[in-house]
Short mmCIF file of C-alpha atoms and ligand atoms in Angstrom, two decimals:
data_model
loop_
_atom_site.label_atom_id
_atom_site.label_comp_id
_atom_site.label_asym_id
_atom_site.label_seq_id
_atom_site.Cartn_x
_atom_site.Cartn_y
_atom_site.Cartn_z
CA MET A 114 20.67 -27.55 -23.95
CA ILE A 115 16.96 -28.38 -23.70
CA GLN A 116 14.92 -27.03 -26.61
CA ARG A 117 11.27 -26.09 -26.36
CA ASP A 118 8.62 -24.40 -28.46
CA TYR A 119 7.15 -22.72 -25.40
CA LEU A 120 8.41 -21.83 -21.95
CA VAL A 121 6.09 -20.60 -19.20
CA ILE A 122 7.86 -19.04 -16.21
CA GLY A 123 5.80 -19.09 -13.02
CA ALA A 124 3.32 -21.79 -12.03
CA GLY A 125 0.45 -19.85 -10.50
CA ILE A 126 -3.05 -19.63 -11.95
CA GLY A 127 -1.70 -17.46 -14.78
CA GLY A 128 0.99 -19.98 -15.81
CA ALA A 129 -1.44 -22.91 -15.56
CA SER A 130 -3.97 -21.09 -17.74
CA VAL A 131 -1.34 -20.35 -20.39
CA CYS A 132 -0.58 -24.09 -20.54
CA GLU A 133 -4.26 -24.96 -20.84
CA ALA A 134 -4.73 -22.55 -23.74
CA ILE A 135 -1.58 -23.67 -25.54
CA ARG A 136 -2.68 -27.29 -25.32
CA LYS A 137 -6.17 -26.39 -26.53
CA HIS A 138 -4.78 -24.88 -29.74
CA ASP A 139 -1.49 -26.71 -30.21
CA LYS A 140 -1.36 -30.29 -28.99
CA ARG A 141 1.93 -31.39 -30.48
CA SER A 142 4.41 -28.69 -29.43
CA THR A 143 7.00 -28.97 -26.69
CA LEU A 144 6.10 -27.00 -23.59
CA THR A 145 7.85 -26.49 -20.25
CA LEU A 146 6.25 -24.91 -17.17
CA VAL A 147 8.70 -23.83 -14.46
CA GLY A 148 7.49 -22.89 -10.99
CA ALA A 149 9.42 -21.97 -7.85
CA GLU A 150 6.85 -23.47 -5.49
CA SER A 151 6.89 -27.21 -4.85
CA LEU A 152 3.20 -27.67 -5.63
CA PRO A 153 1.35 -27.53 -8.94
CA PRO A 154 -0.73 -24.34 -9.35
CA TYR A 155 -3.33 -24.06 -6.60
CA LYS A 156 -6.16 -21.78 -5.52
CA ARG A 157 -4.06 -19.19 -3.78
CA TRP A 158 -7.12 -17.18 -2.84
CA LEU A 159 -8.25 -19.87 -0.40
CA LEU A 160 -5.19 -19.30 1.81
CA SER A 161 -6.69 -16.31 3.62
CA LYS A 162 -10.15 -17.87 3.75
CA THR A 163 -11.23 -21.47 4.48
CA PHE A 164 -7.64 -22.73 4.60
CA LEU A 165 -6.91 -20.57 7.67
CA ARG A 166 -10.10 -21.49 9.43
CA GLU A 167 -10.30 -25.20 8.81
CA LYS A 168 -7.49 -27.64 9.47
CA LYS A 169 -9.09 -30.22 7.20
CA VAL A 170 -8.32 -28.14 4.11
CA VAL A 171 -5.34 -30.02 2.66
CA PRO A 172 -3.18 -29.17 -0.41
CA LYS A 173 -5.03 -31.64 -2.65
CA LYS A 174 -8.27 -29.70 -2.15
CA LEU A 175 -6.60 -26.52 -3.29
CA ALA A 176 -5.15 -27.79 -6.59
CA HIS A 177 -6.28 -25.92 -9.69
CA LEU A 178 -5.74 -29.02 -11.85
CA ASP A 179 -4.80 -32.51 -10.81
CA GLU A 180 -1.03 -33.09 -10.96
CA ASN A 181 -1.61 -35.81 -13.58
CA TRP A 182 -3.14 -33.28 -15.94
CA TYR A 183 0.29 -31.88 -16.81
CA ARG A 184 1.67 -35.31 -17.63
CA ALA A 185 -1.42 -36.29 -19.59
CA HIS A 186 -1.04 -33.14 -21.70
CA LYS A 187 2.67 -33.70 -22.31
CA ILE A 188 3.73 -30.67 -20.33
CA ASP A 189 7.22 -30.81 -18.91
CA ALA A 190 6.23 -29.35 -15.52
CA ARG A 191 9.12 -28.51 -13.24
CA PHE A 192 8.00 -27.48 -9.80
CA ALA A 193 10.35 -26.42 -6.97
CA THR A 194 12.50 -24.96 -9.74
CA VAL A 195 13.47 -21.33 -10.21
CA VAL A 196 14.42 -19.62 -13.45
CA THR A 197 17.48 -17.70 -12.35
CA GLN A 198 18.42 -15.96 -15.59
CA LEU A 199 16.72 -15.01 -18.79
CA ASN A 200 18.63 -14.08 -21.93
CA ILE A 201 15.98 -12.36 -24.00
CA ASP A 202 18.11 -11.93 -27.16
CA ARG A 203 19.23 -15.56 -27.29
CA ARG A 204 15.90 -16.83 -25.92
CA VAL A 205 17.56 -18.93 -23.25
CA ALA A 206 16.47 -19.42 -19.64
CA VAL A 207 18.80 -20.80 -16.99
CA LEU A 208 17.28 -22.87 -14.17
CA GLY A 209 18.37 -23.07 -10.55
CA ASN A 210 19.77 -26.57 -11.12
CA GLY A 211 22.07 -25.26 -13.86
CA GLU A 212 20.10 -26.58 -16.83
CA SER A 213 19.30 -24.23 -19.72
CA ILE A 214 16.21 -24.10 -21.89
CA GLU A 215 16.23 -22.58 -25.34
CA PHE A 216 12.70 -21.53 -26.31
CA LYS A 217 10.87 -20.02 -29.26
CA LYS A 218 8.16 -18.26 -27.28
CA ALA A 219 7.78 -17.54 -23.59
CA CYS A 220 5.28 -16.21 -21.12
CA LEU A 221 6.29 -14.36 -17.98
CA ALA A 222 3.85 -15.39 -15.25
CA MET A 223 5.94 -14.77 -12.15
CA GLY A 224 3.18 -13.00 -10.25
CA SER A 225 3.90 -10.87 -7.24
CA ARG A 226 5.39 -11.02 -3.76
CA PRO A 227 4.52 -9.29 -0.50
CA VAL A 228 6.01 -5.87 0.13
CA ARG A 229 8.30 -5.88 3.17
CA PRO A 230 8.01 -2.65 5.15
CA PRO A 231 11.41 -1.04 5.82
CA VAL A 232 11.29 -1.35 9.63
CA ALA A 233 13.21 -3.26 12.30
CA GLY A 234 12.30 -6.85 13.03
CA VAL A 235 10.66 -7.78 9.71
CA GLY A 236 12.65 -11.01 9.65
CA LEU A 237 11.69 -12.19 13.17
CA GLY A 238 10.11 -15.62 13.62
CA ASN A 239 6.32 -15.22 13.93
CA VAL A 240 6.22 -12.31 11.45
CA ILE A 241 4.41 -13.85 8.50
CA TYR A 242 3.79 -12.76 4.92
CA LEU A 243 0.89 -14.72 3.46
CA ARG A 244 1.55 -15.55 -0.18
CA THR A 245 2.25 -19.25 -0.58
CA MET A 246 0.84 -22.48 0.74
CA ARG A 247 3.99 -22.76 2.86
CA ASP A 248 3.19 -19.39 4.45
CA GLY A 249 -0.38 -20.57 4.96
CA PHE A 250 0.73 -23.72 6.80
CA ALA A 251 3.14 -21.71 8.94
CA LEU A 252 0.45 -19.20 9.86
CA ARG A 253 -2.16 -21.85 10.59
CA GLU A 254 0.28 -23.75 12.76
CA MET A 255 1.55 -20.72 14.67
CA ALA A 256 -1.95 -19.37 15.21
CA GLU A 257 -2.73 -22.54 17.17
CA HIS A 258 -0.17 -21.62 19.81
CA GLU A 259 -0.71 -17.87 20.07
CA LYS A 260 -3.36 -15.74 21.68
CA ASN A 261 -2.64 -12.28 20.25
CA VAL A 262 -2.28 -11.69 16.55
CA MET A 263 -1.53 -8.36 14.91
CA VAL A 264 -2.43 -7.90 11.25
CA VAL A 265 -0.59 -4.99 9.66
CA GLY A 266 -2.47 -3.36 6.77
CA GLY A 267 -6.07 -2.55 5.96
CA GLY A 268 -6.45 -3.87 2.41
CA LEU A 269 -8.09 -7.01 1.06
CA LEU A 270 -5.55 -9.51 2.32
CA ALA A 271 -5.29 -7.89 5.75
CA CYS A 272 -9.07 -7.82 6.23
CA GLU A 273 -9.60 -11.38 5.01
CA THR A 274 -6.80 -12.74 7.19
CA ALA A 275 -7.99 -10.84 10.27
CA ALA A 276 -11.57 -12.04 9.76
CA SER A 277 -10.51 -15.69 9.29
CA LEU A 278 -8.23 -15.68 12.34
CA ARG A 279 -10.89 -13.96 14.42
CA ARG A 280 -13.32 -16.71 13.53
CA THR A 281 -10.92 -19.18 15.13
CA LYS A 282 -11.47 -17.20 18.37
CA LEU A 283 -8.03 -15.59 18.49
CA LYS A 284 -7.61 -12.06 19.80
CA VAL A 285 -6.96 -10.20 16.57
CA SER A 286 -5.87 -6.59 16.05
CA ILE A 287 -5.54 -4.67 12.82
CA MET A 288 -3.10 -1.79 12.49
CA HIS A 289 -3.87 0.44 9.53
CA ARG A 290 -2.56 3.84 8.61
CA HIS A 291 -5.96 5.06 7.38
CA SER A 292 -9.13 5.73 9.36
CA MET A 293 -11.12 3.07 7.50
CA LEU A 294 -10.55 -0.42 6.15
CA LEU A 295 -10.40 -1.05 2.39
CA ASN A 296 -9.99 2.72 1.93
CA ARG A 297 -8.43 2.16 -1.51
CA TYR A 298 -11.68 0.71 -2.82
CA LEU A 299 -14.65 1.89 -0.77
CA ASP A 300 -16.62 5.12 -0.52
CA PRO A 301 -16.49 6.72 2.95
CA GLU A 302 -19.95 5.53 4.01
CA THR A 303 -19.39 1.89 3.03
CA GLY A 304 -15.85 2.03 4.44
CA ALA A 305 -17.10 3.32 7.80
CA TRP A 306 -19.74 0.59 7.89
CA LEU A 307 -17.20 -2.15 7.09
CA THR A 308 -14.77 -0.83 9.70
CA GLY A 309 -17.58 -0.86 12.26
CA TYR A 310 -18.46 -4.39 11.21
CA PHE A 311 -14.94 -5.57 12.04
CA ALA A 312 -15.17 -3.87 15.44
CA LYS A 313 -18.56 -5.49 16.03
CA ASN A 314 -16.99 -8.86 15.30
CA GLY A 315 -14.40 -8.26 17.99
CA VAL A 316 -11.39 -7.18 15.91
CA ILE A 317 -9.36 -4.56 17.80
CA LEU A 318 -8.76 -1.65 15.46
CA LEU A 319 -5.67 0.54 15.62
CA MET A 320 -6.62 3.02 12.93
CA ASP A 321 -4.53 5.97 11.71
CA GLU A 322 -1.51 4.13 13.07
CA SER A 323 1.67 3.26 11.17
CA LEU A 324 4.10 0.46 11.83
CA ASN A 325 7.37 1.46 13.46
CA GLY A 326 8.86 -2.00 13.94
CA PHE A 327 8.68 -5.46 15.44
CA GLU A 328 10.35 -6.17 18.80
CA GLY A 329 11.73 -9.43 20.05
CA LYS A 330 15.04 -11.30 20.25
CA THR A 331 14.32 -14.26 18.01
CA VAL A 332 10.54 -14.20 17.88
CA LEU A 333 8.07 -11.37 17.99
CA ARG A 334 7.00 -9.99 21.37
CA ASN A 335 5.63 -6.51 20.62
CA VAL A 336 4.61 -4.41 17.67
CA GLN A 337 5.61 -0.74 17.80
CA THR A 338 3.51 1.97 16.24
CA LYS A 339 4.83 5.30 14.95
CA SER A 340 2.78 7.14 17.57
CA GLY A 341 4.73 5.36 20.31
CA ASN A 342 2.36 2.52 21.24
CA ARG A 343 3.74 -0.95 21.99
CA VAL A 344 1.22 -3.70 21.45
CA ALA A 345 1.89 -7.22 22.75
CA ALA A 346 1.63 -9.81 19.97
CA GLY A 347 3.10 -13.27 19.56
CA LEU A 348 2.24 -13.40 15.89
CA ALA A 349 2.02 -10.77 13.16
CA VAL A 350 0.78 -10.99 9.62
CA VAL A 351 2.11 -8.29 7.33
CA ALA A 352 -0.20 -7.44 4.43
CA CYS A 353 1.07 -4.15 3.06
CA GLY A 354 0.67 -4.79 -0.66
CA ALA A 355 2.24 -6.93 -3.37
CA GLU A 356 4.95 -5.97 -5.86
CA PRO A 357 5.55 -7.66 -9.22
CA ASN A 358 8.30 -10.32 -9.40
CA LEU A 359 10.31 -8.57 -12.08
CA ASP A 360 13.86 -9.53 -11.04
CA LEU A 361 14.40 -11.72 -14.10
CA VAL A 362 13.81 -8.83 -16.52
CA ARG A 363 15.02 -5.94 -14.33
CA ASN A 364 16.61 -3.09 -16.33
CA THR A 365 15.11 -4.30 -19.60
CA PRO A 366 12.09 -2.82 -21.43
CA LEU A 367 10.11 -5.81 -20.10
CA SER A 368 10.20 -4.28 -16.64
CA GLY A 369 8.44 -1.03 -15.78
CA PRO A 370 7.71 0.71 -12.48
CA LEU A 371 4.14 -0.66 -12.48
CA GLY A 372 4.70 -4.08 -14.02
CA SER A 373 5.70 -5.60 -17.33
CA PRO A 374 4.22 -3.44 -20.11
CA VAL A 375 2.28 -5.42 -22.72
CA THR A 376 0.05 -4.75 -25.72
CA GLU A 377 -3.64 -5.53 -25.91
CA TYR A 378 -2.57 -9.02 -27.05
CA LEU A 379 -0.51 -9.34 -23.85
CA GLU A 380 2.76 -9.42 -25.80
CA THR A 381 5.74 -7.44 -24.53
CA GLU A 382 7.75 -5.33 -26.92
CA GLU A 383 9.88 -8.45 -27.52
CA LYS A 384 8.00 -10.40 -30.13
CA GLY A 385 6.99 -13.84 -28.86
CA ILE A 386 7.44 -12.94 -25.19
CA TYR A 387 4.21 -12.38 -23.29
CA ALA A 388 3.47 -11.25 -19.73
CA ILE A 389 0.29 -11.87 -17.75
CA GLY A 390 -1.47 -11.78 -14.41
CA ASP A 391 -0.12 -9.95 -11.38
CA LEU A 392 2.97 -9.10 -13.44
CA ALA A 393 1.39 -7.43 -16.46
CA PHE A 394 0.81 -3.72 -17.01
CA TYR A 395 -1.77 -3.83 -19.77
CA PRO A 396 -4.01 -1.44 -21.73
CA ASP A 397 -7.57 -1.60 -20.41
CA ARG A 398 -9.65 -1.50 -23.59
CA LEU A 399 -12.93 -1.19 -21.72
CA MET A 400 -12.22 1.33 -18.97
CA GLY A 401 -9.27 3.12 -20.57
CA GLY A 402 -5.70 3.70 -19.41
CA MET A 403 -3.04 1.18 -18.44
CA ARG A 404 -3.61 -1.07 -15.48
CA ARG A 405 -1.97 -3.76 -13.37
CA GLN A 406 -4.35 -6.00 -11.48
CA THR A 407 -3.47 -8.39 -8.70
CA HIS A 408 -6.60 -10.49 -8.80
CA TRP A 409 -7.45 -14.08 -9.60
CA GLU A 410 -9.92 -13.77 -12.49
CA ASN A 411 -7.62 -11.36 -14.29
CA SER A 412 -4.66 -13.77 -14.14
CA ARG A 413 -6.85 -16.64 -15.24
CA ALA A 414 -8.36 -14.78 -18.20
CA GLN A 415 -5.05 -13.25 -19.28
CA GLY A 416 -3.36 -16.67 -19.17
CA LEU A 417 -6.03 -18.09 -21.49
CA VAL A 418 -5.67 -15.17 -23.93
CA ALA A 419 -1.86 -15.15 -23.94
CA GLY A 420 -1.63 -18.93 -24.35
CA ALA A 421 -3.98 -18.87 -27.34
CA ASN A 422 -2.09 -15.96 -28.92
CA MET A 423 1.29 -17.65 -28.38
CA THR A 424 0.25 -20.54 -30.62
CA GLY A 425 -0.34 -18.16 -33.54
CA LYS A 426 -3.67 -19.90 -34.17
CA LYS A 427 -5.58 -17.08 -32.46
CA ARG A 428 -5.14 -13.36 -32.13
CA ILE A 429 -7.32 -12.29 -29.23
CA ARG A 430 -7.37 -8.93 -27.51
CA TYR A 431 -7.63 -8.89 -23.73
CA GLU A 432 -10.96 -7.20 -23.09
CA GLN A 433 -12.23 -8.07 -19.61
CA LEU A 434 -13.71 -5.71 -17.07
CA PRO A 435 -11.52 -5.38 -14.00
CA TYR A 436 -13.09 -7.65 -11.40
CA PHE A 437 -12.34 -9.17 -8.02
CA TRP A 438 -14.14 -10.52 -5.01
CA THR A 439 -13.33 -10.80 -1.35
CA GLU A 440 -14.77 -12.67 1.64
CA MET A 441 -14.68 -11.62 5.28
CA PHE A 442 -16.86 -12.97 8.11
CA ASP A 443 -20.27 -13.58 6.51
CA LEU A 444 -19.74 -11.00 3.78
CA ARG A 445 -18.85 -11.53 0.18
CA LEU A 446 -18.07 -8.36 -1.75
CA ASP A 447 -17.76 -8.27 -5.54
CA PHE A 448 -16.03 -5.33 -7.22
CA ILE A 449 -16.76 -4.79 -10.91
CA GLY A 450 -14.97 -2.00 -12.76
CA ASP A 451 -12.50 0.64 -11.72
CA PHE A 452 -12.18 1.50 -8.03
CA THR A 453 -8.89 3.38 -8.21
CA LEU A 454 -10.53 6.81 -7.78
CA GLN A 455 -12.94 7.92 -5.08
CA PRO A 456 -16.39 8.26 -6.67
CA THR A 457 -17.90 11.72 -7.02
CA ARG A 458 -21.34 10.18 -6.50
CA VAL A 459 -22.58 6.87 -5.05
CA ASP A 460 -25.93 5.31 -5.80
CA LEU A 461 -26.59 2.93 -2.91
CA ARG A 462 -29.42 0.40 -3.15
CA GLY A 463 -30.28 -1.94 -0.29
CA SER A 464 -28.83 -1.51 3.16
CA HIS A 465 -25.44 -1.86 4.81
CA ALA A 466 -27.15 -2.99 8.00
CA LYS A 467 -28.74 -5.95 6.20
CA LYS A 468 -25.37 -6.71 4.55
CA LYS A 469 -27.11 -6.93 1.18
CA PHE A 470 -26.63 -3.93 -1.06
CA SER A 471 -25.21 -2.63 -4.30
CA ALA A 472 -23.32 0.63 -4.69
CA ARG A 473 -22.79 2.22 -8.08
CA TYR A 474 -19.72 4.47 -8.21
CA TYR A 475 -19.82 7.42 -10.59
CA GLN A 476 -17.18 9.86 -11.79
CA GLY A 477 -19.34 12.79 -12.83
CA GLU A 478 -22.05 11.22 -14.98
CA LYS A 479 -19.97 8.16 -15.83
CA LEU A 480 -20.58 4.84 -14.12
CA ARG A 481 -17.11 3.46 -13.27
CA GLY A 482 -17.69 0.68 -10.76
CA ILE A 483 -20.34 -1.50 -9.16
CA LEU A 484 -19.86 -2.95 -5.70
CA LEU A 485 -22.13 -5.81 -4.66
CA SER A 486 -22.54 -7.27 -1.20
CA ASN A 487 -23.70 -10.87 -0.77
CA ALA A 488 -24.94 -10.99 -4.36
CA THR A 489 -25.84 -14.06 -6.39
CA PRO A 490 -23.79 -15.10 -9.46
CA LYS A 491 -26.73 -13.85 -11.55
CA ASP A 492 -26.54 -10.40 -9.90
CA ILE A 493 -22.80 -10.29 -10.63
CA GLU A 494 -23.28 -11.12 -14.31
CA ALA A 495 -26.08 -8.54 -14.57
CA ALA A 496 -23.85 -5.87 -13.00
CA LYS A 497 -21.05 -6.69 -15.45
CA ALA A 498 -23.50 -6.34 -18.34
CA GLN A 499 -24.78 -3.05 -16.96
CA LEU A 500 -21.31 -1.59 -16.68
CA ARG A 501 -20.37 -2.73 -20.18
CA GLN A 502 -23.52 -1.14 -21.50
CA ALA A 503 -22.79 2.10 -19.65
CA LEU A 504 -19.30 2.11 -21.17
CA GLY A 505 -20.82 1.51 -24.61
CA LYS A 506 -18.83 -1.76 -25.06
C1 FAD B 791 -3.76 -15.08 0.43
C2 FAD B 791 -4.29 -14.51 -0.87
C3 FAD B 791 -5.66 -14.38 -1.06
C4 FAD B 791 -6.16 -13.87 -2.25
N1 FAD B 791 -7.51 -13.74 -2.42
C5 FAD B 791 -8.00 -13.28 -3.59
C6 FAD B 791 -9.41 -13.13 -3.79
O1 FAD B 791 -10.21 -13.40 -2.91
N2 FAD B 791 -9.84 -12.65 -4.99
C7 FAD B 791 -8.98 -12.33 -6.00
O2 FAD B 791 -9.44 -11.91 -7.07
N3 FAD B 791 -7.65 -12.46 -5.84
C8 FAD B 791 -7.13 -12.92 -4.66
N4 FAD B 791 -5.78 -13.04 -4.48
C9 FAD B 791 -4.87 -12.64 -5.58
C10 FAD B 791 -4.67 -13.79 -6.56
O3 FAD B 791 -4.39 -14.97 -5.87
C11 FAD B 791 -3.52 -13.42 -7.50
O4 FAD B 791 -3.92 -12.28 -8.24
C12 FAD B 791 -3.18 -14.55 -8.43
O5 FAD B 791 -2.73 -15.66 -7.71
C13 FAD B 791 -2.08 -14.12 -9.40
O6 FAD B 791 -1.77 -15.18 -10.23
P1 FAD B 791 -0.40 -15.20 -11.04
O7 FAD B 791 -0.35 -16.53 -11.70
O8 FAD B 791 -0.32 -13.97 -11.88
O9 FAD B 791 0.76 -15.07 -9.96
P2 FAD B 791 1.09 -15.94 -8.68
O10 FAD B 791 -0.12 -16.60 -8.14
O11 FAD B 791 1.87 -15.03 -7.78
O12 FAD B 791 2.04 -17.08 -9.24
C14 FAD B 791 3.33 -16.81 -9.72
C15 FAD B 791 4.20 -17.99 -9.47
O13 FAD B 791 5.46 -17.78 -10.11
C16 FAD B 791 6.52 -18.22 -9.26
N5 FAD B 791 7.77 -17.56 -9.65
C17 FAD B 791 8.14 -16.29 -9.45
N6 FAD B 791 9.37 -16.07 -9.95
C18 FAD B 791 9.78 -17.24 -10.49
C19 FAD B 791 10.97 -17.66 -11.15
N7 FAD B 791 11.97 -16.82 -11.40
N8 FAD B 791 11.07 -18.95 -11.55
C20 FAD B 791 10.04 -19.82 -11.32
N9 FAD B 791 8.89 -19.48 -10.70
C21 FAD B 791 8.76 -18.20 -10.30
C22 FAD B 791 6.02 -17.84 -7.89
O14 FAD B 791 6.69 -18.59 -6.90
C23 FAD B 791 4.54 -18.22 -7.99
O15 FAD B 791 4.30 -19.54 -7.64
C24 FAD B 791 -5.25 -13.50 -3.29
C25 FAD B 791 -3.86 -13.61 -3.08
C26 FAD B 791 -3.38 -14.11 -1.87
C27 FAD B 791 -1.89 -14.23 -1.66
#
């Protein structure tokens, strides 16, 4: 049996960041990073953006750290390897190749996977879920040979993917069960403007429509809507949300309905076992309540905190404002704070038409979120400071 001080399960940005923090505070320990994907951690967020639009974006350009970094920092990095079982009591992980690793401390960084809608035809060729670089290559390749693409969903991933594909001159449709895009995050006025912006850019919008199924013998031919429409499409991208990869800890206290519950130090109720990133259900010390985020900066920052805490040399609370950004056409939107509830009041400055604005979202008198469009890094930092100040933190 292989013995290690630390085991990190999942080699996304979260897992990579845990390794960086462990090596910053503990250079001599033994550390294994296991990741199911064949590549070292990469900038997943690029997959729906430049990667889709430009063929010249190759895997090397996407790497978070050079592959040599892991070797240079004496990290036993095992890519294309799955942890198939985890014995929490004995602190043993079994790998897909049959090897076992006994560890002292571990971090769960398995991230999330696309939700598969329960309809016919979800497994047809040309029905793509965009999560990994492999999916990205498949989509980019297939998009070259198709004319009509249907994107199912109206959230961040759906909008980004539709915008990127549209910029390659494909005929792109979006099917969304709500009347506006990004309805989970935006106020009605901004949502209506964004939806109109997609239409203006030539995206065909099938709003208030739900997916009934995909038709085709081996590959997709048509997409069926619940209202009875059949839309011809040779390629579909399904972006209906992401669920945490909790299979390894299913039916244990490390798995909850909304993620893996952790303390403010990102430790699960099993001492020495941490959970981070898309997987973690953590207490939000700034905005209150428990939260699971599926965004890049959160996974990065949580990985750095958990890794430092795992070494025992630091004891840091996770205290970051919820934050994410998105890019579609010539827009970049930054979301700072909590957008889970519709605001009771919106303070809009600037103009939607000019694509440069900020919108402050209030719940009663309380500022809860700031949305910025095409802002500078300085604007973003200032907005973060303003929200912290408003929260008294
Ligand atoms: C196309 C796309 C675009 C995005 N764009 C943005 C954006 O613009 N802004 C933003 O803030 N966020 C964006 N995100 C979200 C962001 O990428 C994620 O929040 C982030 O990658 C989560 O990091 P993670 O390390 O927690 O999990 P992941 O990145 O999901 O990594 C987890 C890794 O663990 C592996 N794994 C799972 N189970 C096992 C196992 N049993 N054994 C071994 N390995 C395992 C998985 O294969 C995966 O490689 C985007 C996501 C996607 C898919």
